[in-house]
XYZ file of N, CA, C and O in Angstrom:
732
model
N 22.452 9.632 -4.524
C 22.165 10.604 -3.495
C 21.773 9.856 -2.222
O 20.998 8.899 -2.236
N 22.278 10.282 -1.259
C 21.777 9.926 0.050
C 21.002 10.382 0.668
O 20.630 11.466 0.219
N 20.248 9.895 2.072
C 19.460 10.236 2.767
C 19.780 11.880 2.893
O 19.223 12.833 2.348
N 20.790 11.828 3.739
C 21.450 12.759 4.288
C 21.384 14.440 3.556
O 21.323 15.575 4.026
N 21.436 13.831 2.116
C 21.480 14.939 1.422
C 20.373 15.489 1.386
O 20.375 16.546 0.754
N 19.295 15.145 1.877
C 17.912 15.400 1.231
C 17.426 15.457 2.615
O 16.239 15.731 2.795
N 17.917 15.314 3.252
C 16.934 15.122 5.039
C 16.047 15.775 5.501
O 15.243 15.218 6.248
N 15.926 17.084 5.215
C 14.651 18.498 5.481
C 13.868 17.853 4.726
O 12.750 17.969 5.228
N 13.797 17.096 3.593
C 12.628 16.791 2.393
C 11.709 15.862 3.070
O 10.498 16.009 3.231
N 12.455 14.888 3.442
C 11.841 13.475 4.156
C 11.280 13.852 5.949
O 11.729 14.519 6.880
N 10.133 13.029 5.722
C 9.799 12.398 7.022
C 10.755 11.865 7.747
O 11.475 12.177 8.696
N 10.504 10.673 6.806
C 11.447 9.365 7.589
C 11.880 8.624 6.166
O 11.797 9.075 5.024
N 12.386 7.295 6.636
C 13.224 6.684 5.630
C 12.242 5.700 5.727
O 11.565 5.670 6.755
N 12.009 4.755 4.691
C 10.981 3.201 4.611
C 11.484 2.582 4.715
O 11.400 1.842 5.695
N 12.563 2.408 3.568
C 13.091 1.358 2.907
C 14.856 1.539 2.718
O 15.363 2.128 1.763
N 15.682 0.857 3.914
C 17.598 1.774 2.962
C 17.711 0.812 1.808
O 16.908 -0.006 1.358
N 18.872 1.125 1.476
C 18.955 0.623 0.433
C 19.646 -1.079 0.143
O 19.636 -1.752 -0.887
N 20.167 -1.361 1.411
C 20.266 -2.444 1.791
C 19.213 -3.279 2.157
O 19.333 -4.485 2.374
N 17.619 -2.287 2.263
C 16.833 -3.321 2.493
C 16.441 -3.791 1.230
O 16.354 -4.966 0.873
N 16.116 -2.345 0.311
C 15.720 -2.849 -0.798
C 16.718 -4.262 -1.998
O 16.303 -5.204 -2.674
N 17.988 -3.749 -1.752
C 18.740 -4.971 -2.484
C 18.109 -6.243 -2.049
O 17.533 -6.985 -2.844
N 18.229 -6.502 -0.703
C 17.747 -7.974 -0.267
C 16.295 -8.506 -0.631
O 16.015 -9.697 -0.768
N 15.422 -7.449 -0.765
C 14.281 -7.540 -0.930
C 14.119 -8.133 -2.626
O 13.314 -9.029 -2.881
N 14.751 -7.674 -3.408
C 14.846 -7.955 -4.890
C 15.519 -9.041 -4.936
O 15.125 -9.817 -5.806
N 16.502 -9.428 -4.243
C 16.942 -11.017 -4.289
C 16.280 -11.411 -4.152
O 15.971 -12.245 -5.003
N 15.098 -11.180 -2.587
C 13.849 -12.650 -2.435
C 13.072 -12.514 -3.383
O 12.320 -13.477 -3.534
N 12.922 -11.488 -4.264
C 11.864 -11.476 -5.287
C 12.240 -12.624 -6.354
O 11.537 -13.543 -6.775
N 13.513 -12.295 -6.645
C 14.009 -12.744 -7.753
C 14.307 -14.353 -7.947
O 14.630 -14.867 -9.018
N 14.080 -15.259 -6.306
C 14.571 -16.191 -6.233
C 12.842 -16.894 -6.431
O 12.761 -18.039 -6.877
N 11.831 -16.298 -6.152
C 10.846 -16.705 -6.571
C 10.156 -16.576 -8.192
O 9.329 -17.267 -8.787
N 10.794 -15.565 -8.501
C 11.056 -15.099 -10.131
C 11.459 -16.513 -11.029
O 10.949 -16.961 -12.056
N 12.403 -16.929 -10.333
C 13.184 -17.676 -10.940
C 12.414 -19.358 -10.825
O 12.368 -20.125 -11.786
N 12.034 -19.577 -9.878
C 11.445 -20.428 -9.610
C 10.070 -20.955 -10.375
O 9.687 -22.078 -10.701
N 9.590 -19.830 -10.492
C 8.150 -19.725 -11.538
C 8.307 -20.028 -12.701
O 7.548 -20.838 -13.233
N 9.487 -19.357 -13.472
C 9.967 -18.925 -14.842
C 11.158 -20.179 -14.959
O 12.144 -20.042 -15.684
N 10.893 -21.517 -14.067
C 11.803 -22.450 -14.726
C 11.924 -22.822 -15.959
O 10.963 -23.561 -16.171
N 12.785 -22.701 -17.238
C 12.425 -23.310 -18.005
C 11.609 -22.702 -19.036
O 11.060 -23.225 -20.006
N 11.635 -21.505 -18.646
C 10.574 -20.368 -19.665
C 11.693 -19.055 -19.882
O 12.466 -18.513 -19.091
N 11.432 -18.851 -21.149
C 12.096 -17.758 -21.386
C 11.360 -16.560 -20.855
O 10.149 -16.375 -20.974
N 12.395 -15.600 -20.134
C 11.095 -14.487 -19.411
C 11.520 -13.155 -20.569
O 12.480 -13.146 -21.339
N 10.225 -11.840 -20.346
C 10.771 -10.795 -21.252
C 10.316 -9.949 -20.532
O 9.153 -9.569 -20.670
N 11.396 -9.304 -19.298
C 10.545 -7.905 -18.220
C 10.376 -6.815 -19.213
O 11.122 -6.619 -20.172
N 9.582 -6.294 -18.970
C 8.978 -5.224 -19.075
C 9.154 -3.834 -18.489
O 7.997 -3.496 -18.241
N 9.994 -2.795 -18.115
C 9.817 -2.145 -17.428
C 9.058 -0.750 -17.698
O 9.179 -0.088 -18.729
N 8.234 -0.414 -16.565
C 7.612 0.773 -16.914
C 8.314 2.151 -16.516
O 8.789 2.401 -15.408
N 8.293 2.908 -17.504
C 9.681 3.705 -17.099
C 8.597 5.068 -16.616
O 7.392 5.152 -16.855
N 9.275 5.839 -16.038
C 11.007 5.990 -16.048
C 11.339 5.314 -14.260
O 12.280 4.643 -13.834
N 10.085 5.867 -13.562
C 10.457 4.788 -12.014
C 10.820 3.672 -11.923
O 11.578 3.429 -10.984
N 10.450 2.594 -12.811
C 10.532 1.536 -12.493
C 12.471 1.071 -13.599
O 12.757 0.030 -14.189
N 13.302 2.333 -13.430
C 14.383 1.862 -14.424
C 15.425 1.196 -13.323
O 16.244 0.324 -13.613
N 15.224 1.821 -11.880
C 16.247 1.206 -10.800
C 15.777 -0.042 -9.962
O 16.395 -0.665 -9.099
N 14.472 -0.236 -10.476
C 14.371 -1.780 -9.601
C 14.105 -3.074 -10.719
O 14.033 -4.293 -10.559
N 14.000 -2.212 -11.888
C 14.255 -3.395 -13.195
C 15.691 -3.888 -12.698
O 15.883 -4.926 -12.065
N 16.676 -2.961 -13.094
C 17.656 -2.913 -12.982
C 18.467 -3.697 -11.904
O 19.518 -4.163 -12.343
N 18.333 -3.824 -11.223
C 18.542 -4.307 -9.760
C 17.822 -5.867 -9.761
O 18.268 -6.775 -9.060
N 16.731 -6.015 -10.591
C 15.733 -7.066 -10.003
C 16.465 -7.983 -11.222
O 16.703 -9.164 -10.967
N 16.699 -7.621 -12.095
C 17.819 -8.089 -13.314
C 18.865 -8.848 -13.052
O 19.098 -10.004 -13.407
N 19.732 -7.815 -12.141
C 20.986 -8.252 -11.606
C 20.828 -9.554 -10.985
O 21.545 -10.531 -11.202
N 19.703 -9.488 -10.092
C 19.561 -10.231 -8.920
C 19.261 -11.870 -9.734
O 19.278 -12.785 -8.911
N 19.022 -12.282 -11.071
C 18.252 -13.246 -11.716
C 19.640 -13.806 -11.667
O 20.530 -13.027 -11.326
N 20.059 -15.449 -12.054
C 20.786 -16.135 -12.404
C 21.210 -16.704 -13.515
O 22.308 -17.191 -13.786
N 19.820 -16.551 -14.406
C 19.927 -16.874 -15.867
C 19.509 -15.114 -16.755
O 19.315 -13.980 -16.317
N 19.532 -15.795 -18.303
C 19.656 -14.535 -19.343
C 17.678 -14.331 -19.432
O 16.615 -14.951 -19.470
N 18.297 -12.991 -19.423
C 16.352 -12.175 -19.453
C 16.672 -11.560 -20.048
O 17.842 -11.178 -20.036
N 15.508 -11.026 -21.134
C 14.858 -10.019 -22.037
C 14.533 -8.745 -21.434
O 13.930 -8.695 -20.362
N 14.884 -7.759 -22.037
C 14.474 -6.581 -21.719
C 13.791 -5.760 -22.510
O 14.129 -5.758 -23.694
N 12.608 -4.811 -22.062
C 12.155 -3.841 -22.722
C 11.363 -2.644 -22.279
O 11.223 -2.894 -21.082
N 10.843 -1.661 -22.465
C 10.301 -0.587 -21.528
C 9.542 -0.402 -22.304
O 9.630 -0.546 -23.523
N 8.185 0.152 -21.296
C 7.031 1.183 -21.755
C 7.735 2.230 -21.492
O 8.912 2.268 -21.134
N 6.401 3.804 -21.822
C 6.331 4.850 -20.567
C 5.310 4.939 -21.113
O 5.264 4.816 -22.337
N 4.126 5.194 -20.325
C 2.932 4.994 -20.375
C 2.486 6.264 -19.083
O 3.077 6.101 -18.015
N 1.763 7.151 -19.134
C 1.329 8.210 -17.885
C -0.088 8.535 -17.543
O -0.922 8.405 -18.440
N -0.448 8.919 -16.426
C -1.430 9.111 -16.256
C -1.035 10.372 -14.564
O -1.681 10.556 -13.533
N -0.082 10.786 -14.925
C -0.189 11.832 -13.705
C 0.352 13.163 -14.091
O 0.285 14.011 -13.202
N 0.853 13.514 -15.176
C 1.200 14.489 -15.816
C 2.622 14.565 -14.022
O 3.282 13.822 -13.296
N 2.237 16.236 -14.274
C 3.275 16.523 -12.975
C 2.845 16.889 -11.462
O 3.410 17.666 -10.693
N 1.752 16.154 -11.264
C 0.995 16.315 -9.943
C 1.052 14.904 -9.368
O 1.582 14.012 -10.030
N 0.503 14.649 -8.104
C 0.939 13.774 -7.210
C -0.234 13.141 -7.013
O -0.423 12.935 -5.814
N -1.264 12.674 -7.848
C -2.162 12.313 -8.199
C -2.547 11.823 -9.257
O -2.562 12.673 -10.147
N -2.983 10.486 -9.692
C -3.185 9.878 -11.098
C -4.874 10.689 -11.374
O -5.811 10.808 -10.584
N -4.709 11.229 -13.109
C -5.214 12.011 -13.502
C -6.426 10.562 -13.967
O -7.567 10.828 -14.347
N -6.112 9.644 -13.892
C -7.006 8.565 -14.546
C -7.047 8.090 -16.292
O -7.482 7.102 -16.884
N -6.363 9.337 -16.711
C -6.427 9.200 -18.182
C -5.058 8.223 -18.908
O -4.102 8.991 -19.025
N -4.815 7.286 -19.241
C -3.594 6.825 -19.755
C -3.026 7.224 -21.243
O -3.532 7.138 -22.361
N -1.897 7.644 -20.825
C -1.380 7.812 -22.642
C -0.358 6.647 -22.571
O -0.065 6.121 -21.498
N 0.031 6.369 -23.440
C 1.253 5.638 -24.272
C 2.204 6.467 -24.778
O 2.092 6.901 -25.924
N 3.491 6.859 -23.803
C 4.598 7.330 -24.242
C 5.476 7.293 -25.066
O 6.007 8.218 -25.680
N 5.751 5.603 -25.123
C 6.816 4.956 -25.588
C 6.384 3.543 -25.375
O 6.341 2.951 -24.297
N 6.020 3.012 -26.748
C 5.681 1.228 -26.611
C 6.710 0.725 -27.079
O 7.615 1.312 -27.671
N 6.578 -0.898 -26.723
C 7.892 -1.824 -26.545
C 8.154 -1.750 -27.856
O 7.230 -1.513 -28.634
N 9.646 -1.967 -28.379
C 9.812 -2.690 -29.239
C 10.153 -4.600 -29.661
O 10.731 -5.243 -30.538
N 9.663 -4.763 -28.872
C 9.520 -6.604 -28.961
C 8.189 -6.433 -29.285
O 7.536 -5.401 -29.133
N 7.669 -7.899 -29.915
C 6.213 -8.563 -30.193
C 6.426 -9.389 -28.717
O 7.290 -10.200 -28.386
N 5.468 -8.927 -28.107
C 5.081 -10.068 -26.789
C 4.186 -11.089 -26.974
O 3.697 -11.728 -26.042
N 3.798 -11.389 -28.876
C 2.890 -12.595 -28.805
C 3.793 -14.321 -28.434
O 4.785 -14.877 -28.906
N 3.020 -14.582 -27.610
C 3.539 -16.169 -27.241
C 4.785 -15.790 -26.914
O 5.747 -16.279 -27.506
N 4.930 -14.902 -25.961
C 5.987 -14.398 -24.963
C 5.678 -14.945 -23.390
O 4.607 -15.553 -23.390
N 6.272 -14.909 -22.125
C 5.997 -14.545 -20.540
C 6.499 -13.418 -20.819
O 7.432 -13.163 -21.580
N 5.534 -12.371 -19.857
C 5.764 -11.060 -19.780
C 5.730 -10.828 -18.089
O 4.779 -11.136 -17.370
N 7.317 -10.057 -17.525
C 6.196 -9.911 -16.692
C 6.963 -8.270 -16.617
O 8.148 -7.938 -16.612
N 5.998 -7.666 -16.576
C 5.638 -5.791 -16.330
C 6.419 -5.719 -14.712
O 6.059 -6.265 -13.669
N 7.535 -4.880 -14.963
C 8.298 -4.636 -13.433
C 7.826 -3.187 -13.574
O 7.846 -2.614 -14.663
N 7.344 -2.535 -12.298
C 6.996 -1.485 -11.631
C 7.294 -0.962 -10.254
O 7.338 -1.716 -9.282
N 7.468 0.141 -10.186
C 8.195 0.422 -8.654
C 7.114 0.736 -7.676
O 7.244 0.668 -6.453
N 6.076 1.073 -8.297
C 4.868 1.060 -7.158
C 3.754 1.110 -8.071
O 3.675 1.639 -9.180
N 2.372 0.047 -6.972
C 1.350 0.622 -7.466
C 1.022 1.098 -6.159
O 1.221 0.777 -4.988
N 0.093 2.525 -7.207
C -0.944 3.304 -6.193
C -1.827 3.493 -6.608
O -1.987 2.291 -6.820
N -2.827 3.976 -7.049
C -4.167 3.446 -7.080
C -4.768 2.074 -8.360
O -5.829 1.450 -8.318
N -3.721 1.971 -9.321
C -3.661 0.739 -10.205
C -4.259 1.113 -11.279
O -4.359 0.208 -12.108
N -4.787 2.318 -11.643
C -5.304 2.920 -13.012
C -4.316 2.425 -13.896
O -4.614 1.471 -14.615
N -3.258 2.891 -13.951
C -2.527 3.200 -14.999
C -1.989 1.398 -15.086
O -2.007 0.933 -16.225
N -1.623 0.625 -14.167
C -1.404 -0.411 -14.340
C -2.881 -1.263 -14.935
O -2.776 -1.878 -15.996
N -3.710 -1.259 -14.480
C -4.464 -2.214 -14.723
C -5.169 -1.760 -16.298
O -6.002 -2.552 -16.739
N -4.905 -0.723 -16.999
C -5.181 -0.440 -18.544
C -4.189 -0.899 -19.009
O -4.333 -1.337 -20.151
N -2.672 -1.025 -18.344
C -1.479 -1.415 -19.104
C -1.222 -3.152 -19.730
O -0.761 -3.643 -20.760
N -1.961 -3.805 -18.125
C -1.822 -5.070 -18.271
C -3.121 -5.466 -19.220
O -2.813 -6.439 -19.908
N -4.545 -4.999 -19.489
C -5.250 -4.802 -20.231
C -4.810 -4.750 -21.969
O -5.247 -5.569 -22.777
N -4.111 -3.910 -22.236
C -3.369 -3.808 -23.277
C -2.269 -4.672 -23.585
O -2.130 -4.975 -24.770
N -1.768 -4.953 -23.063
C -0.442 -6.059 -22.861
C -1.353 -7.261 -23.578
O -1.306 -7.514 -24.781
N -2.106 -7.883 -22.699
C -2.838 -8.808 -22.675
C -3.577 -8.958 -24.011
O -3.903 -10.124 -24.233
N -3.871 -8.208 -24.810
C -4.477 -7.754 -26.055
C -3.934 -8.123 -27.203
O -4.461 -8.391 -28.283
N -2.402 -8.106 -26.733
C -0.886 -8.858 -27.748
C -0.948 -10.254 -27.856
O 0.082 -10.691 -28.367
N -1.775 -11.128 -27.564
C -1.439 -12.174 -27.326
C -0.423 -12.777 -26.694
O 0.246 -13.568 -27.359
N -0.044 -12.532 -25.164
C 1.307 -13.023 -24.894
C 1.077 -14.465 -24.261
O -0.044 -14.967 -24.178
N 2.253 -15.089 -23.819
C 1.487 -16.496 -23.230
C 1.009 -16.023 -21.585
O 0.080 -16.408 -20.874
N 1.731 -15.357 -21.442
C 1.435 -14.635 -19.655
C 1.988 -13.440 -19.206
O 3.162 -13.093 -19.078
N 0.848 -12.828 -18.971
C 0.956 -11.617 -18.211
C 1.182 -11.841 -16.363
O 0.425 -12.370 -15.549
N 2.332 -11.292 -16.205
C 2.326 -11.090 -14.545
C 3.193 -9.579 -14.045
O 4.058 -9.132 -14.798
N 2.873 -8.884 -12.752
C 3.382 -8.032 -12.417
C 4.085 -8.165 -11.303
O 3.784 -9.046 -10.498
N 5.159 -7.290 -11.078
C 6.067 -7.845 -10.274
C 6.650 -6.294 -9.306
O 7.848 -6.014 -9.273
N 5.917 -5.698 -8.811
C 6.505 -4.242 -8.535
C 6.831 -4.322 -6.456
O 6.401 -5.130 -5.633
N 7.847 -2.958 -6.262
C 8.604 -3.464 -5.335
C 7.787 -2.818 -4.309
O 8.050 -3.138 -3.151
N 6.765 -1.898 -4.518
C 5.555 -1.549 -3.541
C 4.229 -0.920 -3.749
O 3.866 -0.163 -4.650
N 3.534 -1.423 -2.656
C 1.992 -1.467 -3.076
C 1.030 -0.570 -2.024
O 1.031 -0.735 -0.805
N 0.337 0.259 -2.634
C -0.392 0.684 -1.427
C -2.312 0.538 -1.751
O -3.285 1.053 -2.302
N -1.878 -0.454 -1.002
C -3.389 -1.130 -1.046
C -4.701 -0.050 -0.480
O -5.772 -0.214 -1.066
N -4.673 0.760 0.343
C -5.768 2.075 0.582
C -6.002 2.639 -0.259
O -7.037 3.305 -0.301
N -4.998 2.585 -1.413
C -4.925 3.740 -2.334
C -5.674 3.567 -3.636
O -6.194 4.371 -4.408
N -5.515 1.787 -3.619
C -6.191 0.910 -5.088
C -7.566 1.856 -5.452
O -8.377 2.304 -4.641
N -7.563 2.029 -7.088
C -8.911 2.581 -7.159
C -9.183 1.339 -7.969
O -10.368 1.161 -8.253
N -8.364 0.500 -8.371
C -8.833 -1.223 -9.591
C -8.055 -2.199 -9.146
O -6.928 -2.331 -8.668
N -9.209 -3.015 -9.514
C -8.286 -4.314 -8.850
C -7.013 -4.669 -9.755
O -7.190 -5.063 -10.908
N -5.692 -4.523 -9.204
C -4.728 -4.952 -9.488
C -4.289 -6.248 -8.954
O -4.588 -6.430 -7.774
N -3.571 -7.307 -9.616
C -3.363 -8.475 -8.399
C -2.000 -8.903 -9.371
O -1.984 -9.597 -10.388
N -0.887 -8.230 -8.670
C 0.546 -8.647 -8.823
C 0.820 -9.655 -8.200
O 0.090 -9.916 -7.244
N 2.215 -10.783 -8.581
C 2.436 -11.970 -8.606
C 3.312 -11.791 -7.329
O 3.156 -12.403 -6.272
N 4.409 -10.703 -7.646
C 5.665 -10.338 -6.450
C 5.506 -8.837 -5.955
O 5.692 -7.828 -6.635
N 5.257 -8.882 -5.093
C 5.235 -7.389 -4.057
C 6.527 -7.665 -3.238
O 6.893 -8.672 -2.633
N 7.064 -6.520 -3.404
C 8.159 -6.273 -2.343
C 7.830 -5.943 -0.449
O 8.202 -6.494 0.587
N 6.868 -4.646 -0.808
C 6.195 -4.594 0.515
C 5.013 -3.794 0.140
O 5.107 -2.981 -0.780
N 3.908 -3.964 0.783
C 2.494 -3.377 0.962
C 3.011 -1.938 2.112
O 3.689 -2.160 3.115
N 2.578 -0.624 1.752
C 3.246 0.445 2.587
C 1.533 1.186 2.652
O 0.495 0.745 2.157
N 1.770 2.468 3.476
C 0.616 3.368 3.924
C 0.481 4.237 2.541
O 1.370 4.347 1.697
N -0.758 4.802 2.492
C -0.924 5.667 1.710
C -0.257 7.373 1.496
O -0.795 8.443 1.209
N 1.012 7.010 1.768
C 2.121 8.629 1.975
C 2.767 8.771 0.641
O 3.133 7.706 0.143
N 2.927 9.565 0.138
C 3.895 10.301 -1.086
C 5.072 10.066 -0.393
O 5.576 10.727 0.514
N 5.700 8.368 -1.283
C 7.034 8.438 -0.865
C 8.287 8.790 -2.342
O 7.888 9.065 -3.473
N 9.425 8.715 -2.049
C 10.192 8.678 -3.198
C 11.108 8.589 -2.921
O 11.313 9.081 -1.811
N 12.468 7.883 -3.682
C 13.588 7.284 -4.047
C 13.242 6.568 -4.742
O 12.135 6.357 -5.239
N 14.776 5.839 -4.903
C 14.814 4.284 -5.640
C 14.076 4.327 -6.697
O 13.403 3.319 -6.913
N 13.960 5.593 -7.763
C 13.419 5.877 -8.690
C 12.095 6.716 -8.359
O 11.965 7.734 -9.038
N 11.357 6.517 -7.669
C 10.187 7.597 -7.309
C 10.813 8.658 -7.029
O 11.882 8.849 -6.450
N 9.640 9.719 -7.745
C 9.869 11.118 -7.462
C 8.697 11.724 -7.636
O 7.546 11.295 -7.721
N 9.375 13.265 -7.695
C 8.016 14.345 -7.220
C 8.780 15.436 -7.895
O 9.796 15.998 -7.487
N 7.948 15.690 -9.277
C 8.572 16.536 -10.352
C 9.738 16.045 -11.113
O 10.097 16.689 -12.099
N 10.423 14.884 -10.735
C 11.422 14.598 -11.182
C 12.532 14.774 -10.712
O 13.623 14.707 -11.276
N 12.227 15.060 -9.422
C 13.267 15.123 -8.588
C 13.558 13.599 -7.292
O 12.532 13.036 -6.910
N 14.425 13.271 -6.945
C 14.604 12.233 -5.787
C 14.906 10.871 -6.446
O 15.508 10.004 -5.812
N 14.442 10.652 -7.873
C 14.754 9.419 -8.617
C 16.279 8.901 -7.855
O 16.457 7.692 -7.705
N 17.127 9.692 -7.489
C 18.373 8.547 -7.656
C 18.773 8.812 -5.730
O 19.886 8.827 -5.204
N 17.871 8.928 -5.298
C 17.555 8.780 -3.458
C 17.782 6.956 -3.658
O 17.338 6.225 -4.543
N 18.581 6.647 -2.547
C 19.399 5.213 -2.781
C 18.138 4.660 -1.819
O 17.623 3.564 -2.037
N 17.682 5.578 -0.686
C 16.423 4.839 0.024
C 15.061 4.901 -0.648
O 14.951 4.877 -1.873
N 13.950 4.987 0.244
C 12.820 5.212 0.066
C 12.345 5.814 1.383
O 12.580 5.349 2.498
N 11.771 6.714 1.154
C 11.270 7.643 2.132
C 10.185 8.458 2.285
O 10.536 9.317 1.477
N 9.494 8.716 2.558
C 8.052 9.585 2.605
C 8.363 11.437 2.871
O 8.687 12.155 3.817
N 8.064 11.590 1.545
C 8.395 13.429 1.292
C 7.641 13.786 2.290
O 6.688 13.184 2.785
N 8.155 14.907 2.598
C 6.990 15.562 3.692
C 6.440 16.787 3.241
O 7.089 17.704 2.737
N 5.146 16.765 3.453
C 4.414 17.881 2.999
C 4.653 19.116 2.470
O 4.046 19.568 1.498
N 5.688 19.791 3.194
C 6.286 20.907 2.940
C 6.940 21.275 1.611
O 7.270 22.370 1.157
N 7.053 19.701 0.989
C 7.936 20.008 -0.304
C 6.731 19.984 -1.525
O 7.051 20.479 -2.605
N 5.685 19.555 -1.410
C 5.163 18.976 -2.250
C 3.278 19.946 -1.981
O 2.346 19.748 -2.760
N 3.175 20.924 -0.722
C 1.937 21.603 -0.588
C 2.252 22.900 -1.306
O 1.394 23.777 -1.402
């Protein structure tokens, strides 16, 4: 889906989708750089984070592991409820694994920072997070990811897998809903 299609919904646009591709290459070339020589096993937290796994995948040069949570803490409101469930856990053992947890945004880091908590609990050899945006106003825990794509304002955005009800996931940009859809 394009901008275009959705244009009354949005503010504005953040991110096209040409920015975001390039942006996951530079991620990925530092990805790669870290993980010389180490077998990596992403993680993705679903269901947002299935188009920038995906993409951040592509973008690698060598063979990676794959696997998904879904893990929630916002039910269907636009606000983390604080409570975490476990949807769907991995099927790999991440003991004496590199892990690193791909996510499409943190916003206030609840739900991430119980995840990497738990992760960490597996015995893996390393936990790191790697998500493609961050909104630091919003942090309610300290989160401290390895690769940020970009640090953004505290706005209800969505594409590129974010959404609002489950709608906008396959928006090729990123864009900030505007009120009207979501009051």
């Amino acid at each position: 889906m394009d901008a275009s299609d959705v244009e009354s919904d949005l503010v504005n646009i953040l991110f096209t989708e040409e920015q975001i591709q390039a942006k996951l290459k530079e991620m990925a070339t530092q990805i790669e750089a870290d993980y010389a020589g180490k077998e990596l096993l992403m993680v993705g937290v679903l269901r947002g984070a299935v188009m920038v796994m995906a993409d951040l995948a592509r973008s690698l040069h060598g063979h990676v592991e794959m696997d998904w949570m879904a893990v929630s803490s916002y039910g269907s409101g636009t606000k983390s409820s604080g409570v975490v469930r476990i949807l769907k856990d991995l099927d790999t053992d991440i003991s004496g694994r590199h892990v690193l947890v791909v996510d499409e945004i943190i916003d206030t880091g609840l739900t991430l920072s119980w995840l990497i908590s738990n992760l960490s609990s597996r015995n893996p050899a390393s936990v790191e997070i790697a998500t493609l945006l961050r909104k630091p106003e919003a942090l309610a825990m300290p989160v401290e990811p390895k690769y940020v794509g970009w640090d953004i304002p505290n706005e209800f955005v969505v594409g590129y897998g974010l959404d609002f009800k489950e709608r906008y996931r396959n928006l090729r940009d990123i864009g900030t809903l505007a009120p009207h859809v979501y009051s």
